[in-house]
C-alpha cells in the first residue's frame, strides 16, 4: 500500500485525510453547516467559495497532524462526483495541482463508494454485501459481489430520504439540517398523525419520498389554517416511522432475495437512531451480519475517500490530469471517468 492524501469537497464539508499503508494518520473536516443553516439548505455558490477559503487550511492541518510532507505522498485522491459542480471543482483543482507539482498519480473517487468504504474502518467486508446508502442527495440499495463492484438494485424515484427529513424539519420550524432534530423530536413523540405509505411504483427495491414530504407539508399547513396546533414531536415521530419503514422493508426484502452475508448502512441518514435500532432488531438472530458505522463515518469526510483510493492505487486505476468533475456520476459507472 501507499501514503495517500485524499480530498473531499462535494457538498458543504471541506475535508482532507492522509493514510499510510491503510492507517489513518489525519482526518480534518471543516463543516459549513453554521453558514448554510440560516438559508435552510446548502447555497451552492457560497459553498464553493467557502471550499476555496478552507482547502489550504485543511491541507496544512492534515499534513501537520500526520507528520508527513506533500512530497512524501504516493498519490493524491479526490471526490470527482456526485455532488455540487462548483464544490467538486475546488477539490479537483487542488488534487490536480498537487499531482502535477509532485508528479504523482491522481485517483478519482466516487463519493458514495466513499460512504460505503467508510465502514471498512470498523469491520471487514463479507460478500455478497448489500449496502443501504441514505444521504441528503441519495437513497440507494447497492449490491456488492466483490470489492469495488457496485450494482444499484434500487434507488429513489424522486427525493432522497435526507432531503425529505430536511424539508419536513423546515415546515415544522426545526433547524437545518433536519435529520438530527427530527430524530430527537421523534423520541419524545407518539405516532398520532396518519401519513400515507410511499409507493415507489413497479421497482421492487426502489424508493419514493416526494409523496410523503408533500403529505406532511399539506397536513401541517391545513392544520395551521384551521387554527389547530401541530404537535411537532408527534408529527416527527409519525413521519419518521413511515420514512424509516420504507428503507428497512426494502432492505430486508433484498437481503432475503440475494441471500447476502452482510448489510452495511452508509451516508448522513445512517446516523438516525431509529434506523439503526430497526436494522439491528430485524437482522438479529439471522445469518446476515450488520455493520453500523460510527457517527464520524456517517458525515462527509476524506478518510472514506482515502479508503477507496487504497483499492484503486493497488489496481493502478489513475486518472489523467485532464480529468473533470461529474455532478451526476453513477456508482455503477465509476470506472468510466471521462475527461469532460
Ligand atoms: O451524507 P450527508 O452528510 O450529505 C450528503 O452527501 O447528502 O447527509 C446529510 C443528510 C441531511 O439530509 C441530514 O438531515 C441527514 O443526513 N441526517 C440525518 C441524521 N443526521 C443527519 N437524518 C436522519 N437522522 C439523523 N440522525
PDB file of N, CA, C and O in Angstrom, residues 11-12 32 36-37 39-45 47 84 87 176:
ATOM      1  N   UNK A  11     -19.954  18.734  -1.150  1.00  0.00           N
ATOM      2  CA  UNK A  11     -21.143  19.464  -0.701  1.00  0.00           C
ATOM      3  C   UNK A  11     -20.749  20.569   0.276  1.00  0.00           C
ATOM      4  O   UNK A  11     -20.149  21.554  -0.144  1.00  0.00           O
ATOM      5  N   UNK A  12     -21.036  20.414   1.541  1.00  0.00           N
ATOM      6  CA  UNK A  12     -20.745  21.511   2.466  1.00  0.00           C
ATOM      7  C   UNK A  12     -19.696  21.172   3.514  1.00  0.00           C
ATOM      8  O   UNK A  12     -19.644  21.780   4.567  1.00  0.00           O
ATOM      9  N   UNK A  32     -19.458  23.563   6.933  1.00  0.00           N
ATOM     10  CA  UNK A  32     -20.040  24.890   6.667  1.00  0.00           C
ATOM     11  C   UNK A  32     -21.465  24.994   7.203  1.00  0.00           C
ATOM     12  O   UNK A  32     -22.163  25.959   6.889  1.00  0.00           O
ATOM     13  N   UNK A  36     -24.811  27.701   6.216  1.00  0.00           N
ATOM     14  CA  UNK A  36     -25.991  27.369   5.399  1.00  0.00           C
ATOM     15  C   UNK A  36     -27.275  27.285   6.227  1.00  0.00           C
ATOM     16  O   UNK A  36     -28.369  27.391   5.677  1.00  0.00           O
ATOM     17  N   UNK A  37     -27.097  27.110   7.518  1.00  0.00           N
ATOM     18  CA  UNK A  37     -28.217  26.974   8.453  1.00  0.00           C
ATOM     19  C   UNK A  37     -29.260  28.080   8.245  1.00  0.00           C
ATOM     20  O   UNK A  37     -30.454  27.826   8.176  1.00  0.00           O
ATOM     21  N   UNK A  39     -30.048  29.705   5.725  1.00  0.00           N
ATOM     22  CA  UNK A  39     -30.789  29.634   4.452  1.00  0.00           C
ATOM     23  C   UNK A  39     -31.708  28.408   4.431  1.00  0.00           C
ATOM     24  O   UNK A  39     -32.472  28.222   3.503  1.00  0.00           O
ATOM     25  N   UNK A  40     -31.566  27.531   5.400  1.00  0.00           N
ATOM     26  CA  UNK A  40     -32.398  26.319   5.443  1.00  0.00           C
ATOM     27  C   UNK A  40     -31.977  25.287   4.418  1.00  0.00           C
ATOM     28  O   UNK A  40     -32.733  24.379   4.077  1.00  0.00           O
ATOM     29  N   UNK A  41     -30.765  25.408   3.894  1.00  0.00           N
ATOM     30  CA  UNK A  41     -30.259  24.441   2.910  1.00  0.00           C
ATOM     31  C   UNK A  41     -28.919  24.923   2.390  1.00  0.00           C
ATOM     32  O   UNK A  41     -28.525  26.064   2.659  1.00  0.00           O
ATOM     33  N   UNK A  42     -28.219  24.049   1.643  1.00  0.00           N
ATOM     34  CA  UNK A  42     -26.892  24.423   1.145  1.00  0.00           C
ATOM     35  C   UNK A  42     -27.022  25.397  -0.027  1.00  0.00           C
ATOM     36  O   UNK A  42     -27.729  25.123  -0.997  1.00  0.00           O
ATOM     37  N   UNK A  43     -26.352  26.536   0.065  1.00  0.00           N
ATOM     38  CA  UNK A  43     -26.318  27.508  -1.033  1.00  0.00           C
ATOM     39  C   UNK A  43     -25.075  27.192  -1.864  1.00  0.00           C
ATOM     40  O   UNK A  43     -23.948  27.443  -1.412  1.00  0.00           O
ATOM     41  N   UNK A  44     -25.241  26.639  -3.065  1.00  0.00           N
ATOM     42  CA  UNK A  44     -24.088  26.134  -3.824  1.00  0.00           C
ATOM     43  C   UNK A  44     -22.962  27.147  -4.037  1.00  0.00           C
ATOM     44  O   UNK A  44     -21.792  26.824  -3.861  1.00  0.00           O
ATOM     45  N   UNK A  45     -23.313  28.384  -4.377  1.00  0.00           N
ATOM     46  CA  UNK A  45     -22.277  29.382  -4.669  1.00  0.00           C
ATOM     47  C   UNK A  45     -21.461  29.702  -3.406  1.00  0.00           C
ATOM     48  O   UNK A  45     -20.228  29.782  -3.440  1.00  0.00           O
ATOM     49  N   UNK A  47     -21.148  27.722  -0.857  1.00  0.00           N
ATOM     50  CA  UNK A  47     -20.394  26.504  -0.510  1.00  0.00           C
ATOM     51  C   UNK A  47     -19.076  26.454  -1.290  1.00  0.00           C
ATOM     52  O   UNK A  47     -18.014  26.187  -0.713  1.00  0.00           O
ATOM     53  N   UNK A  84     -22.123  18.864  -5.819  1.00  0.00           N
ATOM     54  CA  UNK A  84     -22.377  20.187  -6.411  1.00  0.00           C
ATOM     55  C   UNK A  84     -21.186  20.554  -7.297  1.00  0.00           C
ATOM     56  O   UNK A  84     -20.030  20.483  -6.853  1.00  0.00           O
ATOM     57  N   UNK A  87     -18.474  23.001  -6.089  1.00  0.00           N
ATOM     58  CA  UNK A  87     -17.787  22.456  -4.913  1.00  0.00           C
ATOM     59  C   UNK A  87     -16.781  21.377  -5.334  1.00  0.00           C
ATOM     60  O   UNK A  87     -15.627  21.364  -4.888  1.00  0.00           O
ATOM     61  N   UNK A 176     -31.829  23.452  10.419  1.00  0.00           N
ATOM     62  CA  UNK A 176     -31.192  22.712   9.330  1.00  0.00           C
ATOM     63  C   UNK A 176     -29.814  22.244   9.783  1.00  0.00           C
ATOM     64  O   UNK A 176     -29.135  23.002  10.478  1.00  0.00           O
TER      65      UNK A 176
END
